[in-house]
Coordinates of C-alpha atoms and ligand atoms in Angstrom, one line a residue:
M191 CA -42.0 120.1 -80.0
T192 CA -43.9 120.8 -76.8
K193 CA -44.6 124.4 -75.7
E194 CA -42.2 124.2 -72.7
K195 CA -39.3 123.2 -74.9
I196 CA -39.6 126.0 -77.4
Q197 CA -37.1 128.8 -76.9
I198 CA -38.7 132.2 -76.8
A199 CA -37.0 135.2 -78.3
L200 CA -37.9 138.9 -78.5
V201 CA -36.1 141.1 -81.0
T202 CA -36.8 144.8 -80.9
G203 CA -37.0 146.7 -84.2
S204 CA -37.2 143.5 -86.3
S205 CA -39.6 144.6 -89.0
R206 CA -36.6 145.3 -91.3
G207 CA -32.9 145.5 -91.6
I208 CA -30.6 143.8 -89.1
G209 CA -33.4 143.0 -86.7
K210 CA -35.4 141.3 -89.4
A211 CA -32.4 139.1 -90.3
V212 CA -32.0 138.2 -86.6
A213 CA -35.6 137.3 -86.3
Q214 CA -35.4 135.1 -89.4
A215 CA -32.2 133.4 -88.2
L216 CA -33.6 132.7 -84.8
A217 CA -36.8 131.3 -86.3
N218 CA -34.8 129.1 -88.6
N219 CA -33.1 127.8 -85.4
K220 CA -36.5 126.8 -83.9
Y221 CA -37.1 129.8 -81.7
L222 CA -40.6 131.3 -81.4
V223 CA -39.7 134.9 -82.2
Y224 CA -41.6 138.0 -81.2
I225 CA -41.1 140.6 -83.8
N226 CA -41.3 144.1 -82.4
Y227 CA -41.8 147.2 -84.6
M228 CA -43.0 150.7 -84.0
S229 CA -44.7 152.2 -87.0
D230 CA -44.2 150.1 -90.2
R231 CA -46.9 147.5 -89.9
Q232 CA -46.6 146.5 -93.6
A233 CA -42.9 145.7 -93.2
A234 CA -43.5 143.8 -90.0
D235 CA -46.3 141.7 -91.6
K236 CA -43.9 140.9 -94.5
T237 CA -41.3 139.7 -92.0
L238 CA -43.9 137.6 -90.2
D239 CA -45.2 136.1 -93.5
E240 CA -41.7 135.2 -94.7
I241 CA -40.8 133.5 -91.4
R242 CA -44.1 131.5 -91.4
T243 CA -43.6 130.5 -95.1
N244 CA -40.2 129.1 -94.1
G245 CA -41.8 127.0 -91.5
G246 CA -40.8 129.2 -88.5
Q247 CA -42.9 130.5 -85.6
A248 CA -43.3 134.2 -85.0
R249 CA -45.7 136.8 -83.6
L250 CA -45.9 140.6 -84.0
L251 CA -45.7 143.0 -81.0
Q252 CA -46.1 146.7 -81.8
F253 CA -44.7 149.0 -79.2
D254 CA -42.3 152.0 -78.9
V255 CA -39.1 151.0 -77.1
T256 CA -38.9 154.5 -75.6
D257 CA -42.1 154.0 -73.7
T258 CA -41.3 152.3 -70.4
A259 CA -44.9 151.1 -69.7
S260 CA -45.4 149.7 -73.2
C261 CA -42.1 147.7 -72.9
E262 CA -43.2 146.3 -69.5
N263 CA -46.6 145.4 -70.9
A264 CA -45.0 143.6 -73.9
V265 CA -42.7 141.6 -71.7
K266 CA -45.7 140.7 -69.5
E267 CA -47.7 139.6 -72.5
I268 CA -44.9 137.2 -73.6
I269 CA -44.4 135.8 -70.1
T270 CA -48.1 135.2 -69.7
E271 CA -48.2 133.3 -73.0
N272 CA -45.0 131.3 -72.6
K273 CA -43.9 131.6 -68.9
K274 CA -40.4 132.8 -70.0
I275 CA -38.2 134.7 -72.3
D276 CA -35.0 133.0 -73.2
V277 CA -33.5 135.6 -75.6
L278 CA -33.7 139.4 -75.7
V279 CA -32.1 141.2 -78.6
N280 CA -32.1 145.0 -78.0
N281 CA -31.8 145.9 -81.6
A282 CA -34.1 148.9 -82.3
G283 CA -32.1 152.0 -83.0
I284 CA -32.0 155.1 -85.1
R285 CA -29.6 157.9 -86.0
N286 CA -30.0 161.7 -86.3
D287 CA -26.7 163.0 -87.3
R288 CA -25.4 166.6 -86.9
L289 CA -22.2 168.2 -85.7
L290 CA -22.5 168.8 -82.0
A291 CA -22.2 172.5 -82.4
M292 CA -25.4 172.5 -84.5
M293 CA -27.2 169.7 -82.6
K294 CA -30.5 170.6 -81.0
K295 CA -31.3 169.1 -77.6
D296 CA -34.2 167.1 -79.1
A297 CA -31.8 165.2 -81.5
W298 CA -29.6 164.3 -78.5
Q299 CA -32.5 163.2 -76.4
Q300 CA -34.3 161.2 -79.2
I301 CA -31.2 159.1 -79.8
I302 CA -30.4 158.5 -76.2
D303 CA -34.0 157.6 -75.5
T304 CA -34.3 155.2 -78.5
N305 CA -30.9 153.6 -78.5
L306 CA -29.9 153.6 -74.8
N307 CA -32.9 154.2 -72.5
S308 CA -34.7 151.4 -74.4
F309 CA -32.1 149.1 -72.9
F310 CA -33.4 149.9 -69.4
N311 CA -37.0 149.7 -70.5
M312 CA -36.7 146.3 -72.0
T313 CA -33.9 144.6 -70.0
K314 CA -35.1 145.3 -66.5
P315 CA -38.5 143.4 -66.8
V316 CA -36.8 140.6 -68.9
V317 CA -33.9 140.2 -66.4
K318 CA -36.3 139.7 -63.5
Q319 CA -37.9 136.8 -65.3
M320 CA -34.5 135.4 -66.5
L321 CA -33.2 135.4 -62.9
K322 CA -36.2 133.3 -61.8
N323 CA -35.7 131.0 -64.7
R324 CA -31.9 130.9 -64.2
Y325 CA -31.3 131.1 -67.9
G326 CA -31.0 133.9 -70.5
R327 CA -29.2 135.4 -73.4
I328 CA -29.2 139.2 -73.8
I329 CA -27.7 140.8 -76.8
N330 CA -27.3 144.5 -77.3
M331 CA -26.8 146.1 -80.7
A332 CA -23.9 148.4 -80.3
S333 CA -21.9 149.9 -83.3
T334 CA -18.3 150.4 -84.3
A335 CA -19.2 154.1 -84.0
G336 CA -19.6 153.6 -80.3
Q337 CA -16.1 152.1 -80.1
I338 CA -14.1 154.6 -82.2
G339 CA -16.3 157.6 -82.6
N340 CA -17.7 159.3 -85.7
A341 CA -17.7 163.0 -86.4
G342 CA -21.3 164.1 -86.8
Q343 CA -22.6 161.3 -84.6
V344 CA -21.8 162.4 -81.0
N345 CA -25.3 161.5 -79.9
Y346 CA -25.3 158.1 -81.7
C347 CA -21.8 157.2 -80.5
A348 CA -22.6 158.2 -76.9
S349 CA -25.7 155.9 -77.0
K350 CA -23.8 152.9 -78.4
A351 CA -20.8 153.4 -76.0
G352 CA -23.4 153.6 -73.2
L353 CA -24.8 150.2 -74.3
I354 CA -21.4 148.7 -74.2
G355 CA -20.9 149.9 -70.6
A356 CA -24.3 148.6 -69.6
T357 CA -23.5 145.2 -71.3
K358 CA -20.3 144.7 -69.3
A359 CA -21.8 145.8 -66.0
L360 CA -25.0 143.7 -66.3
A361 CA -22.9 140.7 -67.3
R362 CA -21.1 141.0 -64.0
E363 CA -24.4 141.3 -62.1
I364 CA -26.1 138.2 -63.4
A365 CA -23.4 135.8 -64.9
N366 CA -23.7 133.4 -61.9
R367 CA -27.4 132.8 -62.9
N368 CA -26.5 131.3 -66.2
I369 CA -27.4 134.5 -68.1
T370 CA -25.0 136.0 -70.7
V371 CA -25.1 139.6 -71.7
N372 CA -23.1 140.5 -74.8
A373 CA -23.0 143.3 -77.4
V374 CA -22.7 142.8 -81.1
S375 CA -21.0 145.7 -82.8
P376 CA -21.6 146.0 -86.5
G377 CA -19.6 148.2 -88.9
F378 CA -21.4 149.4 -92.0
I379 CA -24.3 147.1 -92.9
E380 CA -26.6 147.3 -95.9
T381 CA -29.9 148.5 -94.5
Q382 CA -32.2 151.5 -94.7
M383 CA -30.1 153.2 -92.0
T384 CA -27.1 153.3 -94.4
E385 CA -29.1 154.1 -97.6
N386 CA -28.0 157.7 -97.8
I387 CA -24.3 157.5 -97.0
D388 CA -21.5 157.8 -99.6
I389 CA -20.8 154.1 -100.1
D390 CA -17.8 154.5 -102.4
E391 CA -16.1 156.7 -99.8
I392 CA -17.0 154.5 -96.9
V393 CA -15.9 151.3 -98.6
K394 CA -12.3 152.7 -98.9
S395 CA -12.1 152.5 -95.1
I396 CA -13.3 148.9 -94.8
P397 CA -10.5 146.3 -95.1
A398 CA -13.1 143.7 -96.5
G399 CA -13.8 146.2 -99.3
R400 CA -17.6 146.0 -99.0
L401 CA -20.5 146.7 -96.6
G402 CA -21.7 143.8 -94.4
K403 CA -25.1 142.1 -94.8
P404 CA -27.7 141.9 -92.1
E405 CA -27.4 138.1 -92.2
E406 CA -23.7 138.3 -91.2
V407 CA -24.7 140.2 -88.0
A408 CA -27.5 137.7 -87.4
A409 CA -25.1 134.8 -87.6
A410 CA -23.1 136.2 -84.7
I411 CA -26.2 136.6 -82.6
V412 CA -27.4 133.1 -83.3
F413 CA -24.0 131.8 -82.1
L414 CA -24.2 134.0 -78.9
C415 CA -27.6 132.4 -78.2
S416 CA -26.3 128.9 -78.6
N417 CA -25.1 126.6 -75.8
D418 CA -21.6 126.7 -77.4
A419 CA -21.5 130.4 -76.3
S420 CA -22.3 129.8 -72.7
Y421 CA -18.9 131.0 -71.4
I422 CA -18.9 134.2 -73.5
N423 CA -20.1 137.0 -71.3
G424 CA -19.7 140.8 -71.2
Q425 CA -18.1 140.8 -74.6
V426 CA -18.3 143.1 -77.6
I427 CA -18.3 141.0 -80.8
G428 CA -17.3 143.1 -83.8
V429 CA -18.9 142.3 -87.2
N430 CA -17.2 145.0 -89.2
G431 CA -15.1 143.7 -92.1
G432 CA -11.9 144.5 -90.1
I433 CA -12.5 148.2 -89.5
I434 CA -11.1 147.9 -85.9
Ligands
LIG516 P1 -33.2 150.1 -89.8 O1 -33.5 151.6 -89.9 O2 -33.2 149.3 -91.1 O3 -34.3 149.4 -88.9 C1 -34.6 150.0 -87.6 C2 -35.7 149.1 -86.9 O4 -35.9 149.7 -85.6 C3 -37.0 149.1 -87.6 O5 -37.6 147.8 -87.5 C4 -37.9 150.1 -86.8 O6 -39.3 149.8 -86.9 C5 -37.3 149.9 -85.5 N1 -37.5 151.0 -84.5 C6 -37.0 152.3 -84.7 N2 -37.4 153.0 -83.6 C7 -38.2 152.2 -82.8 C8 -38.8 152.4 -81.6 N3 -38.8 153.6 -80.9 N4 -39.5 151.4 -81.1 C9 -39.6 150.2 -81.7 N5 -38.9 149.9 -82.9 C10 -38.2 151.0 -83.4 O7 -31.9 150.0 -89.0 P2 -30.7 148.8 -89.0 O8 -31.3 147.5 -89.2 O9 -29.7 149.3 -89.8 O10 -30.2 149.0 -87.5 C11 -30.6 148.1 -86.5 C12 -29.7 148.3 -85.3 O11 -28.3 148.1 -85.7 C13 -29.7 149.7 -84.7 O12 -29.6 149.7 -83.3 C14 -28.5 150.4 -85.3 O13 -28.0 151.5 -84.6 C15 -27.5 149.2 -85.3 N6 -26.4 149.4 -86.3 C16 -26.7 149.5 -87.6 C17 -25.6 149.6 -88.5 C18 -25.8 149.7 -90.0 O14 -24.8 149.9 -90.7 N7 -27.0 149.5 -90.5 C19 -24.2 149.6 -88.0 C20 -24.1 149.5 -86.6 C21 -25.2 149.4 -85.7 P3 -40.4 150.9 -87.5 O15 -40.0 151.1 -88.9 O16 -41.7 150.2 -87.3 O17 -40.2 152.1 -86.7

């Protein structure tokens, strides 16, 4: 395959968890995947090795999605190397739960910066290039929590609901340039993020009777990136075992 024909994807927060599964699935579908991580180099190296062992193509890009200049530089680097970015998956996200009455401003700000302001930091430079290229797929990692609300997660729910609004508005801005902007909204997925929750209690609320797997979220994203999904725009695709 020539360099021009390879599809280029950037997945933020893809050293582990859902992002890792997305990076692997896109690499399996012949994308050259840029794996972003912030601090866990070992996990990122492992993801890179696994993709290469499977015959896929990937590169590591360390940066903090809350840092606007670093995000712009990362996008520049990819465009310099490949002249384009076809797919952006805004996946990096964290939680810092507390009832609002006890929540410190820092915990609010940290979640909004990481989960929502990162959307602006990443998407603005990528969109400029996609508009020129007249092609693109942007997928934002929302959450069921952002659709129905969770007590103890006012900051997290606000950030994810904000992402859904941004998804719908941006889709309207750029749909006529052959660019789709969608959100994938997982329920409870088995990752480090859900390690400390009371699984038995949570499972009672999930019609499927189990947590989801990162690969099940990744499959929805691969579909949204495909040509078959070219008329799906501004949507929120739930991957939640029937919770909502
Ligand atoms: P994990 O905690 O397993 O992974 C988080 C990833 O994000 C890691 O790769 C981490 O890299 C990276 N990351 C965190 N902060 C930053 C940052 N500032 N800059 C760059 N990378 C960063 O989380 P999940 O895989 O569970 O979650 C992925 C996404 O899915 C999140 O947006 C989350 O909100 C969402 N989601 C998850 C659900 C679940 O049940 N697991 C449900 C609904 C939504 P490093 O370790 O190097 O910092």
